[in-house]
Short mmCIF file of C-alpha atoms in Angstrom, two decimals:
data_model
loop_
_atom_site.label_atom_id
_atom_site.label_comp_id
_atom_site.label_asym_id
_atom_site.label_seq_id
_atom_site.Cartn_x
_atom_site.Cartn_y
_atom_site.Cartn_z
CA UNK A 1 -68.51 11.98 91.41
CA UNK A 2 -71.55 10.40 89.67
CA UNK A 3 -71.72 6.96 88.12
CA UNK A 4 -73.47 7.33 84.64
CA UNK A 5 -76.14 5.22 83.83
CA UNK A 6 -78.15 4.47 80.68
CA UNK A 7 -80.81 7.44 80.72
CA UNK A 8 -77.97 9.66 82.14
CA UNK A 9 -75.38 8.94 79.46
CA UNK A 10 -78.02 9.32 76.59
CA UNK A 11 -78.58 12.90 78.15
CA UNK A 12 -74.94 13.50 78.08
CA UNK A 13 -73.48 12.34 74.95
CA UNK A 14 -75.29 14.41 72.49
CA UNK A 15 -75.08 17.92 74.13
CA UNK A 16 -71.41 18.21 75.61
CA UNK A 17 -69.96 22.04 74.60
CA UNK A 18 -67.15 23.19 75.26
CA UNK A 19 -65.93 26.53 77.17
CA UNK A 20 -62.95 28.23 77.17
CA UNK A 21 -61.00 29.16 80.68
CA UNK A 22 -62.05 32.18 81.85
CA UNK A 23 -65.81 32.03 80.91
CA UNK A 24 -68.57 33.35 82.89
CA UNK A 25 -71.31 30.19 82.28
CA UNK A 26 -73.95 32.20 84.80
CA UNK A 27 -73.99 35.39 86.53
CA UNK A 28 -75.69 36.31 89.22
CA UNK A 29 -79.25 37.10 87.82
CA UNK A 30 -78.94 35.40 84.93
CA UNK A 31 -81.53 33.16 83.91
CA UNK A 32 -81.44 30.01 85.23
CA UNK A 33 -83.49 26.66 83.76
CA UNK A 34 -80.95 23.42 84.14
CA UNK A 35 -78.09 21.98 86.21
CA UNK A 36 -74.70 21.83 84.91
CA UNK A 37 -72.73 18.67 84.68
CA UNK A 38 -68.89 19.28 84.37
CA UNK A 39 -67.54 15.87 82.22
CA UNK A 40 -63.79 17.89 81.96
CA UNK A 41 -62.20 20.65 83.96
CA UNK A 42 -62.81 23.08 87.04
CA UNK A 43 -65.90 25.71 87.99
CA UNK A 44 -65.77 28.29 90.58
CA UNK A 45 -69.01 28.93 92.20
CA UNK A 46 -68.63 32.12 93.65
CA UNK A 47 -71.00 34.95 95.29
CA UNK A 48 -69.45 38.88 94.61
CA UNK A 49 -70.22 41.90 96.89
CA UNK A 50 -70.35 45.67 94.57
CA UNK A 51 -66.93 46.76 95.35
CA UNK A 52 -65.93 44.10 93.41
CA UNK A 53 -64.73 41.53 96.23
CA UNK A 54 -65.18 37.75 95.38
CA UNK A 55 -65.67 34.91 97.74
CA UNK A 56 -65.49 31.43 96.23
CA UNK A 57 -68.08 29.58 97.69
CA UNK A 58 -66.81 26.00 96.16
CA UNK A 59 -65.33 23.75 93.05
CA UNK A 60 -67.42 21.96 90.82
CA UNK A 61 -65.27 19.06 90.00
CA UNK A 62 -65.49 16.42 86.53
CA UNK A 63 -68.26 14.00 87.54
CA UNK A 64 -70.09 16.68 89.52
CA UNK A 65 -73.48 18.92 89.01
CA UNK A 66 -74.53 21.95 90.13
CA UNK A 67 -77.73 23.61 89.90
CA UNK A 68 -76.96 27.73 90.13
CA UNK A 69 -80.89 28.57 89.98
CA UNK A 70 -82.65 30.34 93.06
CA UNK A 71 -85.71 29.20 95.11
CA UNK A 72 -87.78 31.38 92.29
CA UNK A 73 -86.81 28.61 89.53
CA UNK A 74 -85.81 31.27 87.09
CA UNK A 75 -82.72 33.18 87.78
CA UNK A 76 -78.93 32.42 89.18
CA UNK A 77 -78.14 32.71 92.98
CA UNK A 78 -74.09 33.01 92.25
CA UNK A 79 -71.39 33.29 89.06
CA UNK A 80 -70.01 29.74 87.46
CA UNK A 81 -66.70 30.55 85.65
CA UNK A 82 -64.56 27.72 84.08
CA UNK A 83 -61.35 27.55 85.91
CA UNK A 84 -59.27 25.71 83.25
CA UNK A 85 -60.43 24.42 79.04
CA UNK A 86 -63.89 22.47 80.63
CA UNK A 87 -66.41 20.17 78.83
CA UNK A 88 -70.15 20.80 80.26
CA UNK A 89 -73.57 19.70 80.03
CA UNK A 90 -76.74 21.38 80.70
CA UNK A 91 -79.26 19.25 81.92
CA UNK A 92 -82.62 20.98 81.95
CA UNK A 93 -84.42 20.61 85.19
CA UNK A 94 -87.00 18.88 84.28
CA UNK A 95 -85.36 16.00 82.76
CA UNK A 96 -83.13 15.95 85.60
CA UNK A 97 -86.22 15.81 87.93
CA UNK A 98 -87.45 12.53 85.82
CA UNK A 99 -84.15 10.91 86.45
CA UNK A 100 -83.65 11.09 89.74
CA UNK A 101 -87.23 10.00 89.70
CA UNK A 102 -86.54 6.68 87.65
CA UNK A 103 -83.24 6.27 89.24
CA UNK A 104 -82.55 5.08 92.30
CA UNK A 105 -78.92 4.47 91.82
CA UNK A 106 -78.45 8.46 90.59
CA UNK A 107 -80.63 10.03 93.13
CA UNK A 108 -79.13 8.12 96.07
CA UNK A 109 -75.75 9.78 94.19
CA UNK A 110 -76.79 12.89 94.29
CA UNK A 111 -78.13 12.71 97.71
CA UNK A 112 -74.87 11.74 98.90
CA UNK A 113 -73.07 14.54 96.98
CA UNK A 114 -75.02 17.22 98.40
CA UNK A 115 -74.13 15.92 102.10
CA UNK A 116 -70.40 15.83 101.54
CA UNK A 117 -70.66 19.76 100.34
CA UNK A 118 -72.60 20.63 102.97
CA UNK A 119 -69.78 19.22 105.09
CA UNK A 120 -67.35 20.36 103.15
CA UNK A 121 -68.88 23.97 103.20
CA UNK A 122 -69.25 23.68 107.67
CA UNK A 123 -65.79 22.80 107.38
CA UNK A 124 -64.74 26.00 105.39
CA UNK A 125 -67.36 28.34 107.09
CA UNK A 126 -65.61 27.20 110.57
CA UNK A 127 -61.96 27.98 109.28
CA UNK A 128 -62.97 31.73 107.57
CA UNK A 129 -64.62 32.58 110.81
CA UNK A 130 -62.40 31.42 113.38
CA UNK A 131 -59.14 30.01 112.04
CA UNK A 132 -55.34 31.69 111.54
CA UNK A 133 -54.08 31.35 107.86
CA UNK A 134 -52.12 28.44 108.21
CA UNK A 135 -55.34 26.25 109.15
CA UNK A 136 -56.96 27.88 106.58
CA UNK A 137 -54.52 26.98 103.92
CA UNK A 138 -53.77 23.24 105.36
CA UNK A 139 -57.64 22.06 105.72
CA UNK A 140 -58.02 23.53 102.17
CA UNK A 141 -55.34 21.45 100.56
CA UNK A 142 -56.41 18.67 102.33
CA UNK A 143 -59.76 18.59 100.98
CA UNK A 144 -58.77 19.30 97.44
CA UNK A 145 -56.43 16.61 97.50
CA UNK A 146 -58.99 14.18 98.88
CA UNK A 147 -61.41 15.73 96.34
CA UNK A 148 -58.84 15.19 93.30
CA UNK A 149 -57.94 11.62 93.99
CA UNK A 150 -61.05 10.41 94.54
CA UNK A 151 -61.34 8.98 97.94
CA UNK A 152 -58.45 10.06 98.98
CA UNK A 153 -56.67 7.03 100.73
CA UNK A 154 -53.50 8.60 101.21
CA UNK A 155 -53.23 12.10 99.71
CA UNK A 156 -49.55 10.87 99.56
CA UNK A 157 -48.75 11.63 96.42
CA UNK A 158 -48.61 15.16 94.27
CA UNK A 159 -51.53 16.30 92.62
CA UNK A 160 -52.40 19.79 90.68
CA UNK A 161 -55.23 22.58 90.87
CA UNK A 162 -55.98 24.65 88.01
CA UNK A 163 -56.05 28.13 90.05
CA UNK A 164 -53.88 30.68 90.81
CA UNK A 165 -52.89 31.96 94.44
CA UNK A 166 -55.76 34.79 93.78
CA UNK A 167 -58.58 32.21 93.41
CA UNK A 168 -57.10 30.63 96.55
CA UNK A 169 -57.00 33.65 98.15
CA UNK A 170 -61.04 34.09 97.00
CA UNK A 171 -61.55 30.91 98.68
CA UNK A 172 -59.87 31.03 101.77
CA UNK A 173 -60.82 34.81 102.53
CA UNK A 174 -57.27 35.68 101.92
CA UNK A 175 -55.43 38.08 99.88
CA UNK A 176 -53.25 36.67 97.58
CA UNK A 177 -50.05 37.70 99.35
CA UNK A 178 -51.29 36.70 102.37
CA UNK A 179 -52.02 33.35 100.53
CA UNK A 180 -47.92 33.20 99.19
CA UNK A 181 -46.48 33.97 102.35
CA UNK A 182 -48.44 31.40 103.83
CA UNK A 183 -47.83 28.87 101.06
CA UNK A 184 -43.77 29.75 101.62
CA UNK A 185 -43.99 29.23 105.10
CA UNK A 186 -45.44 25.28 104.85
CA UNK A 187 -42.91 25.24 102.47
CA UNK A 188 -39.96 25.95 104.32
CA UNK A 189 -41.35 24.12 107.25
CA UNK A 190 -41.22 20.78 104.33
CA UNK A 191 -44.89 20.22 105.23
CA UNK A 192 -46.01 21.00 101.46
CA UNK A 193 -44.24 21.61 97.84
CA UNK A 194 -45.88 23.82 95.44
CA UNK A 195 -44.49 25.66 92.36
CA UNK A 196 -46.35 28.90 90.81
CA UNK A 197 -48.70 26.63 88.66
CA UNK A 198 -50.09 24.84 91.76
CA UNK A 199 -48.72 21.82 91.26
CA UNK A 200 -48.61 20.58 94.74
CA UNK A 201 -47.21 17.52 96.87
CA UNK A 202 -48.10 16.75 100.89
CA UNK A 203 -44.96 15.61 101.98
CA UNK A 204 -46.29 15.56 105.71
CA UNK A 205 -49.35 14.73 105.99
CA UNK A 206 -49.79 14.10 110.17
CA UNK A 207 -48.25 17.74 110.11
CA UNK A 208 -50.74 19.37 107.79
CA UNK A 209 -54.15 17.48 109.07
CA UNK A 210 -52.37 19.22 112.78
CA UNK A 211 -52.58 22.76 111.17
CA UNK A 212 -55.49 22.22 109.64
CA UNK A 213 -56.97 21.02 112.88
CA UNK A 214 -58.65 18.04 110.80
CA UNK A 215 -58.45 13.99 111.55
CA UNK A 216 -57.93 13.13 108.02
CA UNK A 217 -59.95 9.67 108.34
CA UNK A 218 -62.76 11.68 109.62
CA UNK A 219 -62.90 14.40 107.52
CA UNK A 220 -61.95 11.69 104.73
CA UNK A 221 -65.45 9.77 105.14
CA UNK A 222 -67.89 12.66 105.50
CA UNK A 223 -66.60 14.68 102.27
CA UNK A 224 -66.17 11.84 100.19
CA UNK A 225 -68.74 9.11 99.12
CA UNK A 226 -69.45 5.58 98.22
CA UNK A 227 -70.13 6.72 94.62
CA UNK A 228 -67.46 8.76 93.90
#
C-alpha cells in the first residue's frame, strides 16, 4: 500500500469516481492511457481464454495501482472488474511518470510493490502447476490475509474477502465445487472458519502455512513491504 504524499494527494482528491460491483473498468483491448489507483474496495485483474474460461491473475487492493496498458502504450493486456462498491482514480501516465520522477519516497513504493507481486505471482504460478487443492487453497488464504491486514503479524484474527467461491475458484484454477469441498474439508479439520460470504478466520495457523507448504515469516517479508 502506498503512502500519499503532497503531489500524489493533489492528483487524487479531485478525480475519485465511483464504480459499482460488478463493473468491467478495462477489457482486454480496450484503450489504455493511465494507471488505476483503488482508494476503496477490490479489482480482479484477470486474463479470459474464448470459451469463456477466466483465470484471475491477482487483487488490486485499497492503497494499490495498477497499470492494465500493454508494451504498445495504447491498449489493455487483461479485464479490471470491481469486486465489491470501489472508489478509483485514474492517473494518466504521464503524470504518473513525473511523480515517480520527483519522488523518491513514491517510486521507491512502487518499486517495492511490484517485487512483492512478482513474488506473490511465483508463489501462485508454483501452486497451479504443481500443487493438490488443499495447498492451493491454504497458501491463498494465507496471502490474502497477510495482504488484508497489512503486514500481517499474526493473521490470527478473522478477516473478510469480497468474492465468492467462483472468483476463488478463477484464482486458484479450481472449479467452484472443487473450491467448497475443499473449503469444507479445512473446515472440518478446524484449520479454517468460513461462512458463504467469505468471512473467514485461521484458527490454525502452523497447520495451514503446512498445507500450504509456506514458512509464514518468509513468505510474510517478501510479499509485504516497508511501505505498506
Amino acid at each position: 500500500m502506498l503512502n500519499t504524499h503532497s503531489k500524489f494527494e493533489d492528483i487524487l482528491r479531485p478525480d475519485q469516481h465511483v464504480v459499482a460491483k460488478g463493473t468491467i473498468l478495462k477489457s482486454e483491448g480496450d484503450n489504455s492511457h493511465s494507471r488505476l489507483y483503488v482508494v476503496e474496495g477490490w479489482l480482479a485483474a484477470s486474463k479470459s481464454l474464448e470459451d469463456g474460461n477466466q483465470q484471475i491473475i491477482d487483487f488490486v487492493l485499497p492503497g494499490e495501482t495498477y497499470d492494465p496498458t500493454a508494451i504498445d502504450g495504447k491498449t489493455s493486456f487483461l479485464q479490471l472488474e470491481a469486486l465489491c462498491d470501489a472508489v478509483i482514480v485514474s492517473i494518466d501516465k504521464t503524470a504518473w511518470a513525473q511523480l515517480l520522477q520527483e519522488d523518491l519516497d513514491l517510486r521507491n513504493a512502487e518499486w517495492q510493490r511490484d517485487i512483492a507481486a512478482q513474488a506473490r505471482q511465483s508463489e501462485r504460478m508454483l501452486r497451479l502447476g504443481q500443487a493438490s487443492a488443499e495447498t492451493r487453497i491454504a497458501y491463498v488464504l494465507i496471502e490474502l490475509c497477510i495482504r488484508v491486514s497489512g503486514h500481517g503479524a499474526q493473521c490470527d484474527g478473522a478477516f473478510h474477502v469480497p468474492i465468492n467461491q467462483q472468483q476463488l475458484g478463477d484464482f486458484t484454477g479450481m472449479s467452484s465445487v472443487h473450491v467448497c469441498r475443499t473449503l469444507r474439508r479445512l473446515n472440518r479439520a478446524g484449520v479454517v472458519k468460513t461462512d458463504d460470504h467469505m468471512d473467514i478466520l485461521i484458527q490454525d495457523l502452523p497447520a495451514l502455512a503446512e498445507l500450504a507448504q509456506v514458512d509464514f515469516v518468509t513468505l510474510r517479508n517478501e510479499i509485504t513491504t516497508g511501505a505498506a
